[in-house]
mmCIF file of C-alpha atoms and ligand atoms in Angstrom:
data_model
loop_
_atom_site.group_PDB
_atom_site.id
_atom_site.type_symbol
_atom_site.label_atom_id
_atom_site.label_comp_id
_atom_site.label_asym_id
_atom_site.label_seq_id
_atom_site.Cartn_x
_atom_site.Cartn_y
_atom_site.Cartn_z
ATOM 1 C CA MET X 206 14.582 -10.087 -9.378
ATOM 2 C CA LYS X 207 15.908 -11.308 -6.046
ATOM 3 C CA ARG X 208 13.709 -13.298 -3.694
ATOM 4 C CA PHE X 209 14.449 -13.687 0.000
ATOM 5 C CA ASP X 210 12.591 -16.055 2.296
ATOM 6 C CA LEU X 211 11.956 -14.353 5.628
ATOM 7 C CA PRO X 212 12.458 -16.302 8.870
ATOM 8 C CA THR X 213 8.705 -16.778 9.473
ATOM 9 C CA PRO X 214 7.149 -19.407 7.156
ATOM 10 C CA GLY X 215 4.740 -17.902 4.617
ATOM 11 C CA PHE X 216 6.699 -14.650 4.273
ATOM 12 C CA SER X 217 9.133 -13.624 1.568
ATOM 13 C CA PHE X 218 10.467 -10.380 0.182
ATOM 14 C CA GLU X 219 11.270 -9.738 -3.475
ATOM 15 C CA LEU X 220 13.452 -6.932 -4.746
ATOM 16 C CA HIS X 221 12.539 -6.006 -8.306
ATOM 17 C CA ALA X 222 14.582 -2.858 -8.927
ATOM 18 C CA THR X 223 16.688 -0.247 -7.185
ATOM 19 C CA LEU X 224 17.257 3.413 -8.033
ATOM 20 C CA GLY X 225 20.015 4.797 -5.844
ATOM 21 C CA HIS X 226 18.961 3.571 -2.399
ATOM 22 C CA ALA X 227 15.271 3.438 -3.416
ATOM 23 C CA ARG X 228 13.777 -0.027 -3.853
ATOM 24 C CA ALA X 229 10.747 -1.488 -5.645
ATOM 25 C CA GLY X 230 9.748 -4.835 -4.193
ATOM 26 C CA VAL X 231 6.950 -7.164 -3.127
ATOM 27 C CA LEU X 232 6.317 -8.409 0.394
ATOM 28 C CA HIS X 233 4.459 -11.736 0.380
ATOM 29 C CA THR X 234 2.315 -12.507 3.433
ATOM 30 C CA PRO X 235 -0.275 -15.190 4.247
ATOM 31 C CA HIS X 236 -2.945 -12.519 3.605
ATOM 32 C CA GLY X 237 -1.700 -11.394 0.219
ATOM 33 C CA SER X 238 1.174 -9.736 -1.573
ATOM 34 C CA ILE X 239 2.080 -6.116 -1.001
ATOM 35 C CA GLU X 240 3.948 -4.060 -3.569
ATOM 36 C CA THR X 241 6.549 -1.853 -1.928
ATOM 37 C CA PRO X 242 7.103 1.003 -1.296
ATOM 38 C CA VAL X 243 3.726 0.934 0.415
ATOM 39 C CA PHE X 244 1.732 3.348 2.530
ATOM 40 C CA MET X 245 -0.351 1.518 5.160
ATOM 41 C CA PRO X 246 -3.593 3.272 6.228
ATOM 42 C CA VAL X 247 -3.922 3.439 10.008
ATOM 43 C CA GLY X 248 -6.872 1.568 11.489
ATOM 44 C CA THR X 249 -6.348 2.514 15.103
ATOM 45 C CA ALA X 250 -9.413 0.979 16.709
ATOM 46 C CA GLY X 251 -10.022 -1.818 14.217
ATOM 47 C CA THR X 252 -11.242 0.578 11.531
ATOM 48 C CA VAL X 253 -9.591 3.018 9.169
ATOM 49 C CA LYS X 254 -11.772 5.880 10.331
ATOM 50 C CA ALA X 255 -14.778 6.497 8.044
ATOM 51 C CA MET X 256 -13.876 3.724 5.563
ATOM 52 C CA THR X 257 -15.491 0.324 5.076
ATOM 53 C CA ALA X 258 -13.297 -2.679 4.269
ATOM 54 C CA ASP X 259 -14.842 -2.756 0.778
ATOM 55 C CA GLU X 260 -13.903 0.881 0.183
ATOM 56 C CA LEU X 261 -10.318 0.216 1.279
ATOM 57 C CA ARG X 262 -10.066 -2.794 -1.050
ATOM 58 C CA ALA X 263 -11.651 -1.113 -4.087
ATOM 59 C CA PRO X 264 -9.306 0.251 -6.761
ATOM 60 C CA PRO X 265 -7.822 2.746 -7.216
ATOM 61 C CA LEU X 266 -7.169 2.842 -3.439
ATOM 62 C CA ASP X 267 -6.755 -0.941 -3.277
ATOM 63 C CA ALA X 268 -5.093 -1.027 0.170
ATOM 64 C CA LYS X 269 -3.204 -4.302 0.625
ATOM 65 C CA ILE X 270 -2.311 -3.824 4.293
ATOM 66 C CA ILE X 271 -3.661 -1.719 7.145
ATOM 67 C CA LEU X 272 -2.539 -1.063 10.709
ATOM 68 C CA GLY X 273 -4.241 -2.108 13.905
ATOM 69 C CA ASN X 274 -3.422 -0.653 17.267
ATOM 70 C CA THR X 275 -2.567 -2.899 20.187
ATOM 71 C CA TYR X 276 -3.080 -0.304 22.916
ATOM 72 C CA HIS X 277 -6.504 0.813 21.692
ATOM 73 C CA LEU X 278 -7.849 -2.655 20.907
ATOM 74 C CA TYR X 279 -6.614 -4.065 24.212
ATOM 75 C CA LEU X 280 -8.467 -1.334 26.142
ATOM 76 C CA ARG X 281 -11.550 -1.433 23.917
ATOM 77 C CA PRO X 282 -13.282 -3.768 23.018
ATOM 78 C CA GLY X 283 -10.826 -5.916 25.012
ATOM 79 C CA LEU X 284 -8.981 -9.079 24.147
ATOM 80 C CA GLU X 285 -11.744 -11.514 25.106
ATOM 81 C CA VAL X 286 -14.059 -9.984 22.491
ATOM 82 C CA ILE X 287 -11.469 -10.175 19.720
ATOM 83 C CA GLU X 288 -10.480 -13.684 20.742
ATOM 84 C CA ALA X 289 -14.137 -14.761 20.637
ATOM 85 C CA ALA X 290 -14.463 -13.160 17.193
ATOM 86 C CA GLY X 291 -11.541 -15.271 15.984
ATOM 87 C CA GLY X 292 -8.981 -12.471 15.654
ATOM 88 C CA LEU X 293 -8.853 -8.982 14.191
ATOM 89 C CA HIS X 294 -9.186 -10.073 10.531
ATOM 90 C CA LYS X 295 -12.545 -11.717 11.243
ATOM 91 C CA PHE X 296 -13.677 -9.078 13.744
ATOM 92 C CA ALA X 297 -13.089 -6.249 11.235
ATOM 93 C CA ALA X 298 -14.021 -8.280 8.114
ATOM 94 C CA TRP X 299 -10.597 -7.508 6.619
ATOM 95 C CA ASP X 300 -9.124 -10.382 4.629
ATOM 96 C CA ARG X 301 -5.900 -8.661 3.573
ATOM 97 C CA ALA X 302 -2.752 -8.110 5.631
ATOM 98 C CA ILE X 303 -2.662 -6.360 9.003
ATOM 99 C CA LEU X 304 0.314 -4.943 10.874
ATOM 100 C CA THR X 305 -0.105 -4.253 14.582
ATOM 101 C CA ASP X 306 2.059 -1.907 16.565
ATOM 102 C CA SER X 307 3.205 -2.978 20.015
ATOM 103 C CA GLY X 308 1.259 -0.420 22.040
ATOM 104 C CA GLY X 309 4.500 1.113 23.272
ATOM 105 C CA PHE X 310 4.184 4.389 21.421
ATOM 106 C CA GLN X 311 0.629 4.995 22.704
ATOM 107 C CA VAL X 312 1.563 4.102 26.263
ATOM 108 C CA PHE X 313 4.343 6.665 26.145
ATOM 109 C CA SER X 314 2.343 9.346 24.321
ATOM 110 C CA LEU X 315 -1.363 8.914 25.178
ATOM 111 C CA ALA X 316 -1.751 7.171 28.480
ATOM 112 C CA ALA X 317 -1.026 8.650 31.876
ATOM 113 C CA LEU X 318 2.318 7.010 32.383
ATOM 114 C CA GLY X 319 2.893 5.371 35.706
ATOM 115 C CA GLU X 320 6.225 3.753 36.200
ATOM 116 C CA ILE X 321 8.557 2.381 33.614
ATOM 117 C CA ASP X 322 11.152 -0.150 34.641
ATOM 118 C CA ASP X 323 13.276 -2.770 32.952
ATOM 119 C CA ASP X 324 10.397 -5.249 32.958
ATOM 120 C CA GLY X 325 7.706 -3.052 31.377
ATOM 121 C CA VAL X 326 5.383 -0.085 31.787
ATOM 122 C CA THR X 327 2.504 0.598 34.158
ATOM 123 C CA PHE X 328 0.003 3.121 32.880
ATOM 124 C CA ARG X 329 -3.527 4.384 33.273
ATOM 125 C CA SER X 330 -6.029 4.111 30.417
ATOM 126 C CA HIS X 331 -6.820 7.376 28.624
ATOM 127 C CA LEU X 332 -10.447 6.118 28.511
ATOM 128 C CA ASP X 333 -11.324 5.471 32.144
ATOM 129 C CA GLY X 334 -8.156 5.865 34.201
ATOM 130 C CA SER X 335 -7.944 2.133 34.928
ATOM 131 C CA LYS X 336 -4.476 0.778 35.704
ATOM 132 C CA HIS X 337 -2.705 -1.618 33.320
ATOM 133 C CA ARG X 338 0.727 -3.067 32.784
ATOM 134 C CA LEU X 339 2.364 -3.671 29.427
ATOM 135 C CA THR X 340 5.469 -5.831 29.160
ATOM 136 C CA PRO X 341 7.076 -7.361 26.052
ATOM 137 C CA GLU X 342 5.254 -10.625 26.804
ATOM 138 C CA VAL X 343 1.886 -8.915 27.343
ATOM 139 C CA SER X 344 2.255 -6.923 24.104
ATOM 140 C CA MET X 345 3.169 -10.068 22.166
ATOM 141 C CA ASN X 346 0.223 -11.925 23.673
ATOM 142 C CA ILE X 347 -2.192 -9.152 22.655
ATOM 143 C CA GLN X 348 -0.754 -9.183 19.129
ATOM 144 C CA ARG X 349 -0.990 -13.006 19.077
ATOM 145 C CA VAL X 350 -4.711 -12.787 19.900
ATOM 146 C CA LEU X 351 -5.220 -9.986 17.356
ATOM 147 C CA GLY X 352 -3.571 -12.359 14.877
ATOM 148 C CA SER X 353 -1.918 -9.677 12.773
ATOM 149 C CA ASP X 354 0.310 -10.740 9.889
ATOM 150 C CA ILE X 355 3.118 -8.534 11.161
ATOM 151 C CA ALA X 356 3.662 -7.891 14.854
ATOM 152 C CA MET X 357 6.008 -5.228 16.160
ATOM 153 C CA CYS X 358 8.441 -5.511 19.067
ATOM 154 C CA PHE X 359 7.559 -3.618 22.240
ATOM 155 C CA ASP X 360 9.996 -0.722 22.452
ATOM 156 C CA GLN X 361 10.659 2.458 24.383
ATOM 157 C CA CYS X 362 10.447 5.563 22.217
ATOM 158 C CA PRO X 363 11.941 8.604 23.973
ATOM 159 C CA PRO X 364 10.952 12.130 22.844
ATOM 160 C CA GLY X 365 13.046 13.670 20.065
ATOM 161 C CA ASP X 366 14.729 16.113 22.445
ATOM 162 C CA ALA X 367 15.518 13.544 25.166
ATOM 163 C CA ALA X 368 18.936 13.705 26.822
ATOM 164 C CA ALA X 369 21.664 11.238 25.858
ATOM 165 C CA ASP X 370 21.358 9.225 29.086
ATOM 166 C CA VAL X 371 17.590 8.838 28.534
ATOM 167 C CA HIS X 372 18.302 7.495 25.041
ATOM 168 C CA GLU X 373 20.900 5.055 26.362
ATOM 169 C CA VAL X 374 18.516 3.578 28.933
ATOM 170 C CA ALA X 375 15.782 3.329 26.264
ATOM 171 C CA LEU X 376 18.168 1.596 23.843
ATOM 172 C CA ALA X 377 19.285 -0.999 26.366
ATOM 173 C CA ARG X 378 15.656 -1.685 27.280
ATOM 174 C CA THR X 379 14.495 -1.839 23.666
ATOM 175 C CA THR X 380 17.201 -4.404 22.887
ATOM 176 C CA ALA X 381 16.355 -6.528 25.939
ATOM 177 C CA TRP X 382 12.637 -6.250 25.162
ATOM 178 C CA ALA X 383 13.223 -7.158 21.496
ATOM 179 C CA ARG X 384 14.854 -10.393 22.650
ATOM 180 C CA ARG X 385 11.905 -11.143 24.934
ATOM 181 C CA CYS X 386 9.427 -10.387 22.104
ATOM 182 C CA ARG X 387 11.349 -12.694 19.784
ATOM 183 C CA ASP X 388 11.168 -15.502 22.345
ATOM 184 C CA ALA X 389 7.436 -15.035 23.102
ATOM 185 C CA PRO X 390 4.735 -17.214 21.468
ATOM 186 C CA ARG X 391 3.204 -15.875 18.261
ATOM 187 C CA ALA X 392 0.151 -16.707 16.154
ATOM 188 C CA THR X 393 0.768 -19.134 13.305
ATOM 189 C CA GLY X 394 1.940 -17.206 10.263
ATOM 190 C CA GLN X 395 2.735 -14.056 12.232
ATOM 191 C CA ALA X 396 5.961 -12.260 11.356
ATOM 192 C CA LEU X 397 7.823 -10.006 13.793
ATOM 193 C CA PHE X 398 9.690 -6.787 13.028
ATOM 194 C CA GLY X 399 12.426 -5.337 15.241
ATOM 195 C CA ILE X 400 12.586 -1.600 15.951
ATOM 196 C CA VAL X 401 15.749 0.495 15.844
ATOM 197 C CA GLN X 402 15.744 3.516 18.174
ATOM 198 C CA GLY X 403 18.504 6.013 18.925
ATOM 199 C CA GLY X 404 17.112 9.470 18.183
ATOM 200 C CA VAL X 405 19.056 11.660 15.763
ATOM 201 C CA ASP X 406 22.532 10.564 16.854
ATOM 202 C CA THR X 407 23.561 8.353 13.934
ATOM 203 C CA ALA X 408 26.402 6.659 15.835
ATOM 204 C CA ARG X 409 23.890 5.610 18.487
ATOM 205 C CA ARG X 410 21.426 4.539 15.766
ATOM 206 C CA ARG X 411 24.072 2.384 14.101
ATOM 207 C CA ARG X 412 25.023 0.788 17.397
ATOM 208 C CA HIS X 413 21.384 -0.087 18.074
ATOM 209 C CA MET X 414 20.866 -1.227 14.479
ATOM 210 C CA ALA X 415 23.671 -3.762 14.950
ATOM 211 C CA GLU X 416 21.982 -5.137 18.092
ATOM 212 C CA ILE X 417 18.503 -5.386 16.538
ATOM 213 C CA THR X 418 19.500 -6.728 13.122
ATOM 214 C CA ALA X 419 21.517 -9.494 14.797
ATOM 215 C CA MET X 420 18.246 -11.023 16.098
ATOM 216 C CA ASP X 421 16.956 -12.300 12.742
ATOM 217 C CA PHE X 422 13.639 -10.443 12.628
ATOM 218 C CA ASP X 423 11.443 -10.638 9.512
ATOM 219 C CA GLY X 424 11.845 -6.915 8.936
ATOM 220 C CA HIS X 425 13.246 -3.811 10.542
ATOM 221 C CA ALA X 426 11.665 -0.528 11.541
ATOM 222 C CA LEU X 427 13.123 2.855 12.316
ATOM 223 C CA GLY X 428 11.245 4.206 15.340
ATOM 224 C CA GLY X 429 11.647 7.469 17.171
ATOM 225 C CA LEU X 430 11.893 9.689 14.096
ATOM 226 C CA ALA X 431 9.605 12.675 13.473
ATOM 227 C CA VAL X 432 8.879 12.774 17.204
ATOM 228 C CA GLY X 433 9.619 16.466 17.662
ATOM 229 C CA GLU X 434 13.041 16.955 16.070
ATOM 230 C CA ALA X 435 13.490 19.316 13.080
ATOM 231 C CA ILE X 436 12.555 17.640 9.795
ATOM 232 C CA GLU X 437 16.065 18.267 8.404
ATOM 233 C CA GLU X 438 17.377 16.134 11.274
ATOM 234 C CA THR X 439 14.933 13.353 10.372
ATOM 235 C CA TYR X 440 16.094 13.476 6.741
ATOM 236 C CA ARG X 441 19.763 13.475 7.748
ATOM 237 C CA VAL X 442 19.314 10.355 9.886
ATOM 238 C CA LEU X 443 17.317 8.637 7.124
ATOM 239 C CA ASP X 444 19.914 9.485 4.485
ATOM 240 C CA GLU X 445 22.699 8.130 6.655
ATOM 241 C CA VAL X 446 21.220 4.942 8.106
ATOM 242 C CA ALA X 447 18.116 3.706 6.216
ATOM 243 C CA HIS X 448 20.106 2.025 3.448
ATOM 244 C CA GLU X 449 22.325 0.312 6.031
ATOM 245 C CA LEU X 450 19.396 -1.800 7.261
ATOM 246 C CA PRO X 451 19.661 -5.333 5.812
ATOM 247 C CA ALA X 452 18.731 -5.197 2.098
ATOM 248 C CA GLU X 453 17.034 -8.608 2.108
ATOM 249 C CA ARG X 454 14.374 -7.587 4.660
ATOM 250 C CA PRO X 455 11.612 -4.959 4.419
ATOM 251 C CA ARG X 456 12.402 -1.589 6.004
ATOM 252 C CA TYR X 457 9.638 0.309 7.763
ATOM 253 C CA LEU X 458 9.653 3.949 8.868
ATOM 254 C CA MET X 459 7.096 4.270 11.664
ATOM 255 C CA GLY X 460 4.623 7.136 11.884
ATOM 256 C CA VAL X 461 5.893 9.288 8.976
ATOM 257 C CA GLY X 462 4.628 11.514 7.373
ATOM 258 C CA THR X 463 3.859 14.065 4.607
ATOM 259 C CA PRO X 464 3.976 13.055 0.917
ATOM 260 C CA GLN X 465 7.343 14.864 0.691
ATOM 261 C CA ASP X 466 8.610 12.917 3.720
ATOM 262 C CA LEU X 467 7.657 9.680 1.967
ATOM 263 C CA THR X 468 9.484 10.725 -1.208
ATOM 264 C CA ARG X 469 12.614 11.505 0.811
ATOM 265 C CA ALA X 470 12.439 8.333 2.875
ATOM 266 C CA ILE X 471 11.884 6.096 -0.162
ATOM 267 C CA ALA X 472 14.964 7.680 -1.764
ATOM 268 C CA ALA X 473 16.855 6.824 1.437
ATOM 269 C CA GLY X 474 15.825 3.156 1.156
ATOM 270 C CA ILE X 475 12.559 2.791 3.132
ATOM 271 C CA ASP X 476 9.844 0.361 1.919
ATOM 272 C CA MET X 477 6.912 0.750 4.312
ATOM 273 C CA PHE X 478 5.092 3.670 5.949
ATOM 274 C CA ASP X 479 2.159 4.404 8.187
ATOM 275 C CA CYS X 480 0.799 7.709 9.402
ATOM 276 C CA VAL X 481 -2.505 9.160 10.577
ATOM 277 C CA MET X 482 -1.841 12.245 8.461
ATOM 278 C CA PRO X 483 -4.012 11.464 5.383
ATOM 279 C CA THR X 484 -6.983 10.276 7.465
ATOM 280 C CA ARG X 485 -6.736 12.849 10.285
ATOM 281 C CA ASN X 486 -6.028 15.745 7.919
ATOM 282 C CA ALA X 487 -8.996 14.726 5.789
ATOM 283 C CA ARG X 488 -11.340 14.964 8.743
ATOM 284 C CA ASN X 489 -9.847 18.338 9.700
ATOM 285 C CA GLY X 490 -10.421 19.804 6.232
ATOM 286 C CA TYR X 491 -6.933 19.406 4.725
ATOM 287 C CA LEU X 492 -6.875 17.649 1.366
ATOM 288 C CA PHE X 493 -3.757 16.625 -0.521
ATOM 289 C CA THR X 494 -3.487 17.396 -4.226
ATOM 290 C CA SER X 495 -0.839 17.209 -6.928
ATOM 291 C CA GLY X 496 -0.590 21.010 -6.514
ATOM 292 C CA GLN X 497 -1.130 23.013 -3.329
ATOM 293 C CA ARG X 498 -2.687 21.363 -0.299
ATOM 294 C CA VAL X 499 -6.348 22.408 -0.079
ATOM 295 C CA ASN X 500 -7.964 23.771 3.072
ATOM 296 C CA ILE X 501 -11.552 22.959 2.168
ATOM 297 C CA SER X 502 -13.004 25.435 4.665
ATOM 298 C CA ASN X 503 -11.540 28.379 2.701
ATOM 299 C CA HIS X 504 -14.094 30.803 1.331
ATOM 300 C CA ALA X 505 -12.433 30.467 -2.093
ATOM 301 C CA HIS X 506 -13.997 27.013 -2.467
ATOM 302 C CA ARG X 507 -17.536 28.187 -1.708
ATOM 303 C CA ALA X 508 -18.646 28.083 -5.339
ATOM 304 C CA ASP X 509 -15.748 26.133 -6.872
ATOM 305 C CA PHE X 510 -17.393 23.340 -8.826
ATOM 306 C CA GLY X 511 -14.176 21.650 -9.876
ATOM 307 C CA PRO X 512 -12.893 18.495 -8.132
ATOM 308 C CA ILE X 513 -10.336 18.493 -5.303
ATOM 309 C CA ASP X 514 -7.708 17.308 -7.792
ATOM 310 C CA GLU X 515 -8.243 17.108 -11.584
ATOM 311 C CA THR X 516 -5.755 14.228 -11.816
ATOM 312 C CA CYS X 517 -7.197 12.108 -8.975
ATOM 313 C CA PRO X 518 -9.010 8.882 -9.958
ATOM 314 C CA CYS X 519 -10.908 8.533 -6.647
ATOM 315 C CA ALA X 520 -14.705 8.402 -6.539
ATOM 316 C CA THR X 521 -14.849 11.643 -4.547
ATOM 317 C CA CYS X 522 -13.031 13.584 -7.254
ATOM 318 C CA GLY X 523 -15.016 11.812 -9.981
ATOM 319 C CA THR X 524 -18.350 12.728 -8.413
ATOM 320 C CA HIS X 525 -18.163 15.790 -6.180
ATOM 321 C CA SER X 526 -16.984 19.380 -6.307
ATOM 322 C CA ARG X 527 -14.904 21.390 -3.864
ATOM 323 C CA ALA X 528 -18.003 23.527 -3.248
ATOM 324 C CA TYR X 529 -20.057 20.489 -2.215
ATOM 325 C CA LEU X 530 -17.273 19.137 0.019
ATOM 326 C CA ARG X 531 -16.852 22.561 1.627
ATOM 327 C CA HIS X 532 -20.583 22.688 2.280
ATOM 328 C CA LEU X 533 -20.533 19.218 3.893
ATOM 329 C CA PHE X 534 -17.535 20.205 5.993
ATOM 330 C CA GLN X 535 -19.133 23.470 7.175
ATOM 331 C CA ALA X 536 -22.403 21.647 7.919
ATOM 332 C CA LYS X 537 -20.489 18.936 9.840
ATOM 333 C CA GLU X 538 -22.110 16.257 7.690
ATOM 334 C CA ILE X 539 -20.772 12.726 8.302
ATOM 335 C CA LEU X 540 -20.463 12.159 4.564
ATOM 336 C CA TYR X 541 -17.688 14.769 4.407
ATOM 337 C CA ALA X 542 -15.298 12.620 6.474
ATOM 338 C CA ARG X 543 -15.935 9.626 4.231
ATOM 339 C CA LEU X 544 -15.410 11.473 0.948
ATOM 340 C CA ALA X 545 -12.352 13.373 2.193
ATOM 341 C CA THR X 546 -10.710 10.272 3.701
ATOM 342 C CA LEU X 547 -11.199 8.293 0.505
ATOM 343 C CA HIS X 548 -9.530 11.103 -1.452
ATOM 344 C CA ASN X 549 -6.540 11.562 0.868
ATOM 345 C CA LEU X 550 -5.859 7.818 1.150
ATOM 346 C CA THR X 551 -6.091 7.471 -2.628
ATOM 347 C CA PHE X 552 -3.657 10.381 -2.984
ATOM 348 C CA TYR X 553 -1.115 8.667 -0.687
ATOM 349 C CA ALA X 554 -1.539 5.272 -2.395
ATOM 350 C CA ARG X 555 -1.036 6.846 -5.803
ATOM 351 C CA HIS X 556 1.908 8.921 -4.616
ATOM 352 C CA VAL X 557 3.937 5.884 -3.524
ATOM 353 C CA ARG X 558 2.798 3.829 -6.539
ATOM 354 C CA GLN X 559 4.032 6.556 -8.882
ATOM 355 C CA ILE X 560 7.414 6.510 -7.134
ATOM 356 C CA ARG X 561 7.442 2.704 -7.438
ATOM 357 C CA GLU X 562 6.760 2.973 -11.179
ATOM 358 C CA ARG X 563 9.655 5.413 -11.499
ATOM 359 C CA ILE X 564 12.023 3.049 -9.658
ATOM 360 C CA LEU X 565 10.967 0.194 -11.968
ATOM 361 C CA ALA X 566 11.282 2.340 -15.099
ATOM 362 C CA ASP X 567 14.497 4.216 -14.359
ATOM 363 C CA GLY X 568 16.278 1.938 -11.885
ATOM 364 C CA GLN X 569 18.472 -1.128 -12.145
ATOM 365 C CA PRO X 570 16.761 -4.540 -12.136
ATOM 366 C CA ALA X 571 17.662 -6.302 -8.888
HETATM 367 ZN ZN1 ZN F 53 -9.597 12.305 -5.190
#
């Protein structure tokens, strides 16, 4: 086992085994230790939709880290409320680790974008149209108040099909902004990850990787993948560059993806994931299983009294049938979202844990 102290006090990363480029490790944070690879449930507005903190913590789901969203929490309830609460951990009654994104992705994808310049981004809220400005310093200040364990650098994420000159401008900005984020004040015990952009051009990715990894961040993320490009392109970039990120720091692939995507990315050397897919799909009637994905609204499930997945240890599968879940879904009962979300999150947690077990069993001790 190799242990690496990360630049921020209170953080370290252990590598336990490797299998090809895949890694099994542990990320230690002030709010607990996280076995990697790890899938982090997304808690956009200070809640993983439909789940209580107790449900997230309870085995077999046993989530060790969740995401919070800077853009959403800044707009609502607003920083003064979270500051008065004593930070996001206390506000949401979540005593384990939290990673916050920088708000950049939402500003570029959700908000009505005003102007973007080298200093930051002006945008209008998707809630009420009010005008706001996000800069690296503002994003870091919001994340400082949220008090997440891991903050992310404010970056510019161009669409997958953006032209080369758009990518170049975004790269230069993301590097300059990363430096400003690094130099901004942070909460005590708050780590900071840098984000590598560059689209699907691996030469450009490598060039940006060199700039970002030179800044001594606690971990590194690949951003701007699975943002509209063909999935084969995503896999090609991952296969080529993920393992070139520094081995002694955690590697995070932002916003990806399906269980198969996670398998591929872990094989390429990624340690951390987040995605709304398990939670959003659950609410929309799509349930992951060890076999075919289930569309619970299908007539075939009307009188199917078996569980969603025979092999799943979650309380939903242990208690309720597909027929009952389909009924709740059709009747738009609130309970459906809770049961389905618990199942899908448990499926994702188990999926990456099974891969971790395989790396430990079949790989080389680090
Ligand atoms: Zn289940």
